[in-house]
Coordinates of C-alpha atoms in Angstrom, one line a residue:
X1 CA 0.0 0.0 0.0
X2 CA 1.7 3.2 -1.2
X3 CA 0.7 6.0 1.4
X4 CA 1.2 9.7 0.9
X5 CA 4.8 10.9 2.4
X6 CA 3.3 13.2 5.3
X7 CA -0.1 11.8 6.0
X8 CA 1.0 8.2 6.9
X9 CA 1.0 9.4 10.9
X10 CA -1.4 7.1 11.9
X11 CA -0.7 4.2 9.3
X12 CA 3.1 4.0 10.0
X13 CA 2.4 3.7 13.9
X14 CA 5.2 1.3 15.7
X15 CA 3.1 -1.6 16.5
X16 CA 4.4 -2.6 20.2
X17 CA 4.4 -6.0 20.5
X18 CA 1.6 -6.6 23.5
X19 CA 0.2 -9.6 22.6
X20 CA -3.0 -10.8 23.6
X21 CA -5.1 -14.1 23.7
X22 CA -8.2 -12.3 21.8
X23 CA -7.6 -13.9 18.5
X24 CA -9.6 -11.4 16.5
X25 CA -8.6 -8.1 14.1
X26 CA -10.8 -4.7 15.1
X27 CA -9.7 -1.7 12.7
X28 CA -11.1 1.4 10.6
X29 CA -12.0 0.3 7.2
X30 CA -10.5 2.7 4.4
X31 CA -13.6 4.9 3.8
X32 CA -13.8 5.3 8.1
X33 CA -10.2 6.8 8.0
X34 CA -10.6 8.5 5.0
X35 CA -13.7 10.2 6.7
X36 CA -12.2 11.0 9.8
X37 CA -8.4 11.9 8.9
X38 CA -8.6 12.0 4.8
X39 CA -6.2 8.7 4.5
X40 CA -6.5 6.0 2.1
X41 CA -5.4 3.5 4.1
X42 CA -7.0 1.0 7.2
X43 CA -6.0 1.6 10.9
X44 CA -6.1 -1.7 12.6
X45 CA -6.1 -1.8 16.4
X46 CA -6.1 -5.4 16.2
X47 CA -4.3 -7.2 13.7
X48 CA -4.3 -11.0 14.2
X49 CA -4.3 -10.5 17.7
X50 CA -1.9 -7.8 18.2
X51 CA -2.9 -5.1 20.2
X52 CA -1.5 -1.7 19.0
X53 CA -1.1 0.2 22.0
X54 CA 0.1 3.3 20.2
X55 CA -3.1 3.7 18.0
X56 CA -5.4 3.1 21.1
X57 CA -4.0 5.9 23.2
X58 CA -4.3 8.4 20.1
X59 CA -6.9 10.6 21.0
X60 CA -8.8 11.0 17.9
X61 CA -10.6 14.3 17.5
X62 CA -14.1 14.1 15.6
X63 CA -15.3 17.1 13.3
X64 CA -18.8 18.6 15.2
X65 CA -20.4 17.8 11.9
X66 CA -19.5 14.0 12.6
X67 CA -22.1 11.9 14.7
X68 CA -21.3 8.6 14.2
X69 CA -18.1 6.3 14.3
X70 CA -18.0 2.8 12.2
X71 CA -15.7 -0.1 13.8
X72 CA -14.8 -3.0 11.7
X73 CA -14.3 -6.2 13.3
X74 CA -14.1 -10.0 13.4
X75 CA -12.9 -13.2 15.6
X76 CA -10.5 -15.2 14.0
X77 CA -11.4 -17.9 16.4
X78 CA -12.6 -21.3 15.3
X79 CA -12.6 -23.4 18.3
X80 CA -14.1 -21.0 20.5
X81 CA -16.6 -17.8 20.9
X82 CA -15.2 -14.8 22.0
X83 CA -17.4 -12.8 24.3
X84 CA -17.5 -8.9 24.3
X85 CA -19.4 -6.1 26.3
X86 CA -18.8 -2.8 25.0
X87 CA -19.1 0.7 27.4
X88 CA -19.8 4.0 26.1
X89 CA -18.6 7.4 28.5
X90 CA -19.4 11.0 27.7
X91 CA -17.5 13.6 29.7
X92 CA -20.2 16.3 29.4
X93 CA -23.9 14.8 29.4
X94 CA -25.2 18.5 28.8
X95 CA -23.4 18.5 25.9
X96 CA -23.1 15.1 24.3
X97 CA -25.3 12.4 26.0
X98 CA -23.9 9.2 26.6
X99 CA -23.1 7.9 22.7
X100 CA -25.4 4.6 21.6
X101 CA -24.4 1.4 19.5
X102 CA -26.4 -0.1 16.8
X103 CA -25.3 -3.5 18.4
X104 CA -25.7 -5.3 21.4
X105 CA -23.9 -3.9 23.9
X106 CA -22.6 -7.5 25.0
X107 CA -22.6 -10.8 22.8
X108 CA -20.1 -12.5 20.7
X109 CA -17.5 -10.9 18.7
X110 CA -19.3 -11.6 14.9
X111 CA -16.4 -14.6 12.7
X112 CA -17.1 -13.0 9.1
X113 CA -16.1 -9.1 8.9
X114 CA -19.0 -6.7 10.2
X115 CA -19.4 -3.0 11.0
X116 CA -21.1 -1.8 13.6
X117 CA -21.4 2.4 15.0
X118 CA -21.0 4.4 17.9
X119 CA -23.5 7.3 17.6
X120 CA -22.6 10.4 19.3
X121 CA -24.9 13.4 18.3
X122 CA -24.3 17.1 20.1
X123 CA -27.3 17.7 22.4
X124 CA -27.0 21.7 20.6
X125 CA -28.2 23.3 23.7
X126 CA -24.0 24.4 25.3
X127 CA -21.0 24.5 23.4
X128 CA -18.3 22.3 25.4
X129 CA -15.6 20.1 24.4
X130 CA -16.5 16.2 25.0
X131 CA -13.9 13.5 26.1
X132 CA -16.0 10.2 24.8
X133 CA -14.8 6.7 25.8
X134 CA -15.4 3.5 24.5
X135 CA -14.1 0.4 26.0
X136 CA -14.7 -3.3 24.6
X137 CA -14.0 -6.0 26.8
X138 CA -12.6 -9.4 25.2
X139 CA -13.3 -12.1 27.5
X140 CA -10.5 -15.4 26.4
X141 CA -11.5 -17.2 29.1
X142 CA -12.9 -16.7 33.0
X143 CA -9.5 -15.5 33.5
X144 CA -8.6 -13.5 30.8
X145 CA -10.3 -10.1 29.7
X146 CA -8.5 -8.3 27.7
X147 CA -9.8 -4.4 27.5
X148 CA -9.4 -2.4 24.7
X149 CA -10.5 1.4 25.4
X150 CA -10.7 3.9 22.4
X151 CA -10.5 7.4 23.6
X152 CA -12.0 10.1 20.9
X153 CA -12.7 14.3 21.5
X154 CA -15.2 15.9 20.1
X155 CA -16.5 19.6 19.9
X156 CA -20.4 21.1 20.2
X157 CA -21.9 23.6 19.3
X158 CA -24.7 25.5 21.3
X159 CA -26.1 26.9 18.0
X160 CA -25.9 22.8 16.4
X161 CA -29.6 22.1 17.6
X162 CA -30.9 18.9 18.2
X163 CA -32.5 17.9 15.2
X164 CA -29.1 17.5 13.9
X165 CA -29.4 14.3 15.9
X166 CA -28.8 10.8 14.2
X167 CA -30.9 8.1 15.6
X168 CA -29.2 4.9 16.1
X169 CA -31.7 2.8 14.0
X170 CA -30.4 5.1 10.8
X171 CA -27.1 3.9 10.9
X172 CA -26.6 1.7 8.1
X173 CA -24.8 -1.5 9.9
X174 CA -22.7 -3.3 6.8
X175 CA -20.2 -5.5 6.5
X176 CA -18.0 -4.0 3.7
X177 CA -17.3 -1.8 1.1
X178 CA -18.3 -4.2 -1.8
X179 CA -21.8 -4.5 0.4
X180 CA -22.1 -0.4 0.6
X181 CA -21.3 -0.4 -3.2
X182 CA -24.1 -3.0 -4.1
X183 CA -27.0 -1.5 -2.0
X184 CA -26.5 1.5 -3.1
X185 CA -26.6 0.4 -6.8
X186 CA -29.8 -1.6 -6.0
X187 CA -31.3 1.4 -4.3
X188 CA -30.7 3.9 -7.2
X189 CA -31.9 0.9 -9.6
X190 CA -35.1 0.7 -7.7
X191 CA -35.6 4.5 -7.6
X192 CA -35.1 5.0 -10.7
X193 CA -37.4 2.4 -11.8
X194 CA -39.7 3.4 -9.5
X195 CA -39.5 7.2 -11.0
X196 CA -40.5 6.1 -14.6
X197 CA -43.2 4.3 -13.7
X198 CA -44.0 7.6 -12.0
X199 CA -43.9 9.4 -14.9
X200 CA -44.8 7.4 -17.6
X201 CA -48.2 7.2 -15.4
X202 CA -48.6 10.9 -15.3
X203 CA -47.7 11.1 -18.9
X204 CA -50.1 8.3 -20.2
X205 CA -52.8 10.0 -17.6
X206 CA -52.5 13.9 -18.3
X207 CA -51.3 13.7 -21.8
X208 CA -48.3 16.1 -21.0
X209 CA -45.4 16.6 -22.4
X210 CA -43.3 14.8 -19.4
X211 CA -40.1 16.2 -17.9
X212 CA -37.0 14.2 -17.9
X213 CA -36.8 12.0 -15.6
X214 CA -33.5 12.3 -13.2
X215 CA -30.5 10.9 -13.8
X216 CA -28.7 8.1 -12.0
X217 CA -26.6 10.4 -10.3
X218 CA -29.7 12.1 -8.4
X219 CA -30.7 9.0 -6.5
X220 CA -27.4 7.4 -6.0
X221 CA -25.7 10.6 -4.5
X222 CA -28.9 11.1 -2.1
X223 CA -28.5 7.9 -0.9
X224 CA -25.1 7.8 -0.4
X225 CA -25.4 10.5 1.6
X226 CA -26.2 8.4 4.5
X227 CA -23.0 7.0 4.3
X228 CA -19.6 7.2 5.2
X229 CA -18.2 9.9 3.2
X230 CA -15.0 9.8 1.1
X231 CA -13.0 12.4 0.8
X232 CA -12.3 13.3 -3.0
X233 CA -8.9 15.0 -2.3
X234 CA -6.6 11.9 -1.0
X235 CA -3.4 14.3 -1.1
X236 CA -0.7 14.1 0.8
X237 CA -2.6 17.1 3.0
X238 CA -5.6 15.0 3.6
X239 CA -4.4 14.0 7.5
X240 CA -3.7 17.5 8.6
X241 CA -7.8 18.1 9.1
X242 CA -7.1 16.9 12.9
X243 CA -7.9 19.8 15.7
X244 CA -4.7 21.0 16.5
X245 CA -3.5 22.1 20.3
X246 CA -5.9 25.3 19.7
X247 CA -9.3 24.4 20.1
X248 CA -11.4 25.8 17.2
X249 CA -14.8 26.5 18.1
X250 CA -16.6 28.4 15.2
X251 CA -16.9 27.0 12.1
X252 CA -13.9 28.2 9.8
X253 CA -14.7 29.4 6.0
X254 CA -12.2 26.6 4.3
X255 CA -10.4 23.1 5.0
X256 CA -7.9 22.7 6.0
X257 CA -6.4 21.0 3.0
X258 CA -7.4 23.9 1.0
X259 CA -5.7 26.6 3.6
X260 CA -2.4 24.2 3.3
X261 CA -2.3 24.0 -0.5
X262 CA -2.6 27.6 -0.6
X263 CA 0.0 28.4 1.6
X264 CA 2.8 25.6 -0.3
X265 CA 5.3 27.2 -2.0
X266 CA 8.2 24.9 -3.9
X267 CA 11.4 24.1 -1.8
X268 CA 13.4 26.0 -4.0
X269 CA 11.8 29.3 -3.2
X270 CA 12.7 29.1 0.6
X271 CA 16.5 29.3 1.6
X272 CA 17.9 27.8 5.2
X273 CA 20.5 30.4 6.6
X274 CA 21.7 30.0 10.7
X275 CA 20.0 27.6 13.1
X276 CA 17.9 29.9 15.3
X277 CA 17.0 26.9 18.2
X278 CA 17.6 23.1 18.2
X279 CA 15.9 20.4 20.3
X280 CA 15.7 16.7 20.5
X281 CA 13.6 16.7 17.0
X282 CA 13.0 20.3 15.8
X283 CA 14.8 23.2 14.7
X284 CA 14.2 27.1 13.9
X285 CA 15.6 28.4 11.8
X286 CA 16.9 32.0 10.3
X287 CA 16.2 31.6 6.5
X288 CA 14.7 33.5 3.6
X289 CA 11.7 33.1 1.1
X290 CA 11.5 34.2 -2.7
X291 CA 8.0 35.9 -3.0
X292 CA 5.8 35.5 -6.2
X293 CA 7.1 38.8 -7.2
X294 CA 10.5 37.7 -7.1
X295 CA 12.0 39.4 -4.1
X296 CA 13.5 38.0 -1.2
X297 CA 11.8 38.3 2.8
X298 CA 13.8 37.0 5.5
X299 CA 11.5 34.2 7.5
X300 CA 12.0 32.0 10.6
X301 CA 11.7 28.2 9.5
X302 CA 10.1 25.6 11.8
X303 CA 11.0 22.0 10.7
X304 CA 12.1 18.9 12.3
X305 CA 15.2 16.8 12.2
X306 CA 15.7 13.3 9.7
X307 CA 14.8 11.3 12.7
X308 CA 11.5 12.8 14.0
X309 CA 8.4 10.3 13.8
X310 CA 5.5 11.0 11.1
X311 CA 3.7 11.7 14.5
X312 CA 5.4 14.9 15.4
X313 CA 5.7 15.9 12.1
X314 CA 1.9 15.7 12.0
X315 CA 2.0 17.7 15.0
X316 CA 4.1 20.7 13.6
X317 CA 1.6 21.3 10.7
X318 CA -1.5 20.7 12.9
X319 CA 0.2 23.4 15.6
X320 CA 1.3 25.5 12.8
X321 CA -1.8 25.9 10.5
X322 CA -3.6 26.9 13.8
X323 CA -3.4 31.0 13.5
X324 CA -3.8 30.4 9.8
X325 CA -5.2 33.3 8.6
X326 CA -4.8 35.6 11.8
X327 CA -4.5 39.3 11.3
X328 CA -3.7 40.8 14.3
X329 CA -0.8 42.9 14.8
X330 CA -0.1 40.9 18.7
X331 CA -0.3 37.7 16.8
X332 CA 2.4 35.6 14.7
X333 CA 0.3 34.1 11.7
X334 CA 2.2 31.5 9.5
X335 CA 3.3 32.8 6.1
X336 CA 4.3 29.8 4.1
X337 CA 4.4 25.8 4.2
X338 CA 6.7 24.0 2.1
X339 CA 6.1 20.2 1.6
X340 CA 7.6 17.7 -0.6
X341 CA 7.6 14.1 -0.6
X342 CA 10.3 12.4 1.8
X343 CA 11.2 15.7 3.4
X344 CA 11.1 17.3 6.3
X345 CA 8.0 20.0 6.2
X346 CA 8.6 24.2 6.3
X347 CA 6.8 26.0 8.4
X348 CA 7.5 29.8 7.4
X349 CA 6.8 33.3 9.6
X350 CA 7.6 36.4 9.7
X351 CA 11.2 37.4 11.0
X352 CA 11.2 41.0 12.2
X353 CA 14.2 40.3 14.5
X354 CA 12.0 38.7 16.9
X355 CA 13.3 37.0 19.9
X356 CA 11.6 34.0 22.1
X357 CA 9.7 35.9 25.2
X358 CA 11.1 33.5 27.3
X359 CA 14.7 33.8 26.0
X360 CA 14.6 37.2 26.0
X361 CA 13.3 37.1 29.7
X362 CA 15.9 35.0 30.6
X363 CA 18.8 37.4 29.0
X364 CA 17.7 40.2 31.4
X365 CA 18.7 38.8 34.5
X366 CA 22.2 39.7 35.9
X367 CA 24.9 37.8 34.3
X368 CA 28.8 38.4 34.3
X369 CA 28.3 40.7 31.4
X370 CA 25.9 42.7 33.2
X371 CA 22.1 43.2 32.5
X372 CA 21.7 42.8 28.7
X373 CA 17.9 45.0 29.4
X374 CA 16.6 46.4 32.6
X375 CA 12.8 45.9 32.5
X376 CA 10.4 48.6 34.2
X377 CA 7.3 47.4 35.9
X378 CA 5.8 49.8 33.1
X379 CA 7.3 48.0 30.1
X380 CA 6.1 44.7 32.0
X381 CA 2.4 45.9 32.1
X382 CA 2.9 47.1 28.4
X383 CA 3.8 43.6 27.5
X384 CA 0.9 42.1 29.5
X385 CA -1.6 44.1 27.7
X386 CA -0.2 43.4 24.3
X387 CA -1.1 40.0 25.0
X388 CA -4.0 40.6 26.6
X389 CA -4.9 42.2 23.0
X390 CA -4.3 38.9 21.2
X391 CA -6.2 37.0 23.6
X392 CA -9.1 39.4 23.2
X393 CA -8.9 38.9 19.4
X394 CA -8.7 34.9 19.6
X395 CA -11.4 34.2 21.8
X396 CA -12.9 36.9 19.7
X397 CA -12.7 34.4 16.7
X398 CA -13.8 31.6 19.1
X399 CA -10.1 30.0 19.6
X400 CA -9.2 28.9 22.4
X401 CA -5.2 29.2 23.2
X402 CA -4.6 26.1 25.4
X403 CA -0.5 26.8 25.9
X404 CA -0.6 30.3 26.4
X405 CA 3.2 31.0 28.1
X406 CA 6.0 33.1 27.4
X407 CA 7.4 30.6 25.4
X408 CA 4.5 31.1 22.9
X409 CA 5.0 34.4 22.3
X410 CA 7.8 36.8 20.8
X411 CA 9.2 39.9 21.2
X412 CA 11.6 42.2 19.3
X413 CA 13.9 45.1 19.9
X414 CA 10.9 47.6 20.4
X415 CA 9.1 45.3 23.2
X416 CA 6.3 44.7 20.8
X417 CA 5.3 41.5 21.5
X418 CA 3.2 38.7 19.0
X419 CA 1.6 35.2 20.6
X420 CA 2.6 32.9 18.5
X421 CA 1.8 29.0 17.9
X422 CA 3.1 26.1 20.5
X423 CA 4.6 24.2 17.2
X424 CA 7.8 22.9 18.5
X425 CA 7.5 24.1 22.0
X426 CA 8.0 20.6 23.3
X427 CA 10.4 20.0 22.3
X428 CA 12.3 22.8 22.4
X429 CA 11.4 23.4 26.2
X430 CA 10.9 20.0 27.6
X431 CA 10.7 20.9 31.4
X432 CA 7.6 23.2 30.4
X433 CA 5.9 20.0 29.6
X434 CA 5.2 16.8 31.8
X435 CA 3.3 13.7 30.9
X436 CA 1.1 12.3 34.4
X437 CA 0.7 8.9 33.3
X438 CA -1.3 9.5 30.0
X439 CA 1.1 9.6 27.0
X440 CA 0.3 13.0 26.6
X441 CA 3.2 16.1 27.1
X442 CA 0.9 19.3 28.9
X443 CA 2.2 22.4 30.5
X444 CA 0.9 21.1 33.6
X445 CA 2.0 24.3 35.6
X446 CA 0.4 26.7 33.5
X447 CA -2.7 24.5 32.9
X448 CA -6.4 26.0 34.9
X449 CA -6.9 23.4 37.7
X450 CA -10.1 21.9 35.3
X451 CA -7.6 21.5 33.0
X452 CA -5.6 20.2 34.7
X453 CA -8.6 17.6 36.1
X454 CA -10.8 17.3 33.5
X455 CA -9.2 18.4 30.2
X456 CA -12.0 20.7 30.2
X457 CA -11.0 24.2 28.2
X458 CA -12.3 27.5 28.0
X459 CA -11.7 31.1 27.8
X460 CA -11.7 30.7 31.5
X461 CA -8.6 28.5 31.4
X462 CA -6.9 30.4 28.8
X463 CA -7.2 33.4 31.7
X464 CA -5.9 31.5 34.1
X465 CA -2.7 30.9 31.6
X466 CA -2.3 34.5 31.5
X467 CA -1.7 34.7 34.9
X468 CA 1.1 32.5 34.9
X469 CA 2.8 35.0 31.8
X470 CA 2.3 37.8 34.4
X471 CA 4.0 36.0 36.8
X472 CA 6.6 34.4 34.2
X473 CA 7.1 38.5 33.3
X474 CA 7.7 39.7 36.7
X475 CA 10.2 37.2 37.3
X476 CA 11.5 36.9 34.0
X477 CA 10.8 33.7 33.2
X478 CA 11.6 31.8 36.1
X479 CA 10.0 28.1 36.5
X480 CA 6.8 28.1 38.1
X481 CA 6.2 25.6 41.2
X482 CA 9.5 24.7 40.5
X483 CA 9.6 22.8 44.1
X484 CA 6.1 21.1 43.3
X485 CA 6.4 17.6 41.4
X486 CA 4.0 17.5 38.5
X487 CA 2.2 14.6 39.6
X488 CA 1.2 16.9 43.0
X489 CA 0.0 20.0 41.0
X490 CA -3.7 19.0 40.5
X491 CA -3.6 18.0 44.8
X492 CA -2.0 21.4 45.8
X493 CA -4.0 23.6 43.4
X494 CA -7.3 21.9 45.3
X495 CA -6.0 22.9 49.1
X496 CA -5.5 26.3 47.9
X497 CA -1.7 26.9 47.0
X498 CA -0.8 29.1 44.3
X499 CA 2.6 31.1 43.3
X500 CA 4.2 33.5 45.7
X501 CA 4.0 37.2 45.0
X502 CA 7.6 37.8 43.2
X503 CA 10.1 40.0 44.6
X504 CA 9.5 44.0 43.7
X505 CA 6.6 43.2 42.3
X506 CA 3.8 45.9 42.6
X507 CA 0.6 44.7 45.0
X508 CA -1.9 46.2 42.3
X509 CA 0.0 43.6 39.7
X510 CA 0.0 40.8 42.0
X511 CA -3.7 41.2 42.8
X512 CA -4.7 40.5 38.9
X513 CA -2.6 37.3 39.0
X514 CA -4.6 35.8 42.1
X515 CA -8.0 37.3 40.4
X516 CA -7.4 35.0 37.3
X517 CA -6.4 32.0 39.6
X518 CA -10.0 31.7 41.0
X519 CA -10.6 28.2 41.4
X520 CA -14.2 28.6 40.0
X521 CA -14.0 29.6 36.4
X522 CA -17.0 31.7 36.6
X523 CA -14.9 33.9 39.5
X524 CA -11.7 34.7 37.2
X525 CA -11.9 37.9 35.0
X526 CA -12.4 38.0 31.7
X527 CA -9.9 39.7 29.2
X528 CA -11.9 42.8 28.3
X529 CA -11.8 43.4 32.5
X530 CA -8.4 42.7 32.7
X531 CA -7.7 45.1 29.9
X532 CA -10.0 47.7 32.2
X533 CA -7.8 46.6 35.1
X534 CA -4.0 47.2 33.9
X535 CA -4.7 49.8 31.3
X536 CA -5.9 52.1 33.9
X537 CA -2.8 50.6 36.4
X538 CA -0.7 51.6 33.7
X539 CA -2.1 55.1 33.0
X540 CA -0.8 55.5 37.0
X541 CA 2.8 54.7 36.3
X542 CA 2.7 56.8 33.6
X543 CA 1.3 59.7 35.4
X544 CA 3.9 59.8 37.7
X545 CA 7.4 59.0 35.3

């Protein structure tokens, strides 16, 4: 099976051998991953009784538009049945009730290939992001259950109603693709037949000149509408429609395989200069790009080294496309992406000789050179409200930062200062990020305490993010809870603890960092107040320099 270069993330996972009794295979057929990523290719979970371990603990993100999942299964056992019982979760019951099978929810794993669907419609009446589980237990023997739990997120809408809703009886169960193909040929068969009859009734009848009766396309096309849908672009871009980090709550004008090949330039046009940063996987680099009128713009260049796994170069284009688009003079939008087959990807931005925020931060403490840049508490509140301004403009087109932290942003010789993307940030700062026990790297320190518990974001959480940036600017970017293991943080942000007022910093300043670490979301400020709040603390420093 020949798979495009950059979208083979979730086909070329490393199976880990974990070998299990349950003789069976349980995968996405090609149209279901087609659907849901835009690959032409299967994704087994199960293949002759492997277990991939990597593909069940990818957190699959389902388009709002999406409310129903198709599973492909089928025992491979001839001298015994294999027993199942299958449990559906839903993190938000407001949201998303609890998602419904067309199947039994316990029985015998089927021994000839069948489909069967998960059916999880929004509820329409809040706009939340959902955390659904599904877990199938395989029972071998009295012994012997093996559990196989498929995690998936998926995002409502308040202004998706309920009649959007899919009852579970409409989901076509079939076996295969050769099934789907000859029931839908039946159908239009019959339909059509059906429509001439129709009309050479009324014609015989009424003695009218008749119209012309629809095509084949008419019928078959309505009818196929019910099912699965294949994605007609199966480019190499086709598994970059995946949510990124940044949760994207309003429905964007174009896909994102459209904004993608839009922004691809060739490889030739875009020249590598000095390495800017370097991690583990990833690099930034100083470069330049040859525009369509033939001149040259200096760029920064995200890419990642000859070892990196498809799976974080996946990552850097999700990361990277998410300010696609963004005009906002406090926010770094990408400029370019440059992709060719068997080579590392391009992400392209702006230069204008800007610096990491944390970097920078970092440079002004006293060193043996001296201070590189003194920073008044005034140029400190200047920075926080530049960010504040890209916040405002974000959740103004219903995103949701997620890993807002001086790290993110960037700043250049004037203090201006631009939020950027958390593409690389990883990597390039691994002791921002710590994984608790669930294969998944989070900036547990700067994460809202629901976050931190529940996954659950909102513009709440992204507030309480800024709070850490206020403190990571007043103490120029030192670690926060540095003395608190990662594993304690949820435990000690429940008794009450939060991060200690940093030396020389102003009360007034202080206050607005405990006001956005309310432990009820509905307590912290929003942005527009805390604009209010240090615009008119900063009109007082100013008054008096």
């Amino acid at each position: 099976m020949k798979l495009n270069g950059l979208s083979c993330f979730v086909i070329a996972i490393l199976l880990q051998n974990n070998f299990t009794s349950a003789f069976l295979n349980l995968y996405l057929s090609l149209s279901e991953v087609q659907r849901l990523i835009g690959l032409v290719a299967e994704l087994y979970y199960v293949r002759n009784g492997v277990v991939n371990d990597y593909a069940l603990n990818y957190v699959v993100p389902i388009p709002s538009k999406i409310d129903a999942l198709y599973f492909t299964w089928e025992s491979l056992s001839n001298q015994q049945t294999l027993p199942y019982t299958i449990i559906t979760e839903s993190s938000n019951l407001q949201a998303l009730p609890t998602p419904k099978l067309n199947i039994s929810s316990s029985g015998n794993v089927p021994t000839t290939v069948q489909t069967f669907a998960v059916s999880l419609p929004c509820s329409g009446t809040v706009s939340a992001e959902v955390d659904i589980k599904i877990i199938i237990n395989v029972t071998i023997s009295r012994d012997n259950v093996t559990s196989l739990k498929f995690q998936r997120h998926k995002i409502c809408f308040e202004y998706e109603n309920a009649n959007t809703y899919v009852s579970i009886d409409s989901i076509p169960a079939y076996s295969n693709s050769a099934n789907i193909f000859y029931v839908a040929v039946l159908c239009a068969l019959l339909l059509i037949l059906t429509l001439a009859i129709f009309v050479a009734f009324y014609y015989v009848r009424d003695k009218k000149t008749r119209r012309p009766p629809e095509t084949s396309n008419g019928p078959t096309t309505t009818f196929l509408a019910s099912l699965p849908r294949n994605s007609i672009n199966t480019s190499s871009y086709g598994s970059f429609r995946r949510m990124p980090s940044y949760s994207l709550i309003d429905e964007r004008s174009k896909d994102l395989q459209e904004r993608i090949t839009e922004l691809t330039v060739q490889r030739c046009r875009v020249r590598l200069n000095s390495v800017i940063m370097e991690g583990t996987f990833g690099r930034i680099y100083e470069g330049s790009y040859t525009n369509e009128d033939g001149q040259e713009e200096l760029v920064v260049v995200k890419t990642v080294t000859d070892h990196a796994s498809q799976v974080q170069i996946s990552l850097l284009l999700q990361e990277g496309m998410a300010m696609y688009s963004l005009n906002n003079k406090n926010i770094l939008s990408i400029l370019r992406v440059s992709i060719e087959d068997h080579t590392a990807p391009f992400l392209l931005y702006p230069h204008n000789n800007n610096t990491n925020l944390k970097i920078f931060l970092q440079k002004c403490k006293l060193s043996a050179e001296g201070v590189s840049h003194t920073l008044t508490t005034q140029e400190v509140v200047d920075m926080a409200l530049q960010i504040i301004h890209a916040m405002q403009y974000l959740h103004k087109k219903h995103l949701l930062h997620k890993d807002l932290a001086t790290r993110n942003c960037v700043v250049d010789d004037q203090l201006h200062i631009k939020v950027t993307d958390n593409a690389l940030s990883r990597d390039l700062f691994p002791s921002d990020y710590h994984c608790l026990g669930d294969n998944e790297n989070r900036p547990v320190k700067w994460l809202a305490i629901e976050s931190l518990l529940h996954k659950s974001f909102s513009p709440s959480s992204d507030v309480w993010s800024f709070g850490v940036v206020l403190w990571e600017l007043t103490t120029l970017a030192q670690q926060p809870y540095i003395e608190i293991d990662p594993f304690e943080m949820a435990a000690y942000l429940k008794d009450g603890y939060r991060l200690a007022q940093p030396i020389n910093c102003p009360d007034e300043l202080f206050a607005v960092m405990a006001y956005c670490w309310a432990m009820s979301a509905e307590e912290r400020p929003s942005f527009m107040q805390l604009h209010v709040c240090l615009q008119e603390f900063y009109a007082q420093l100013t008054r008096y320099v």
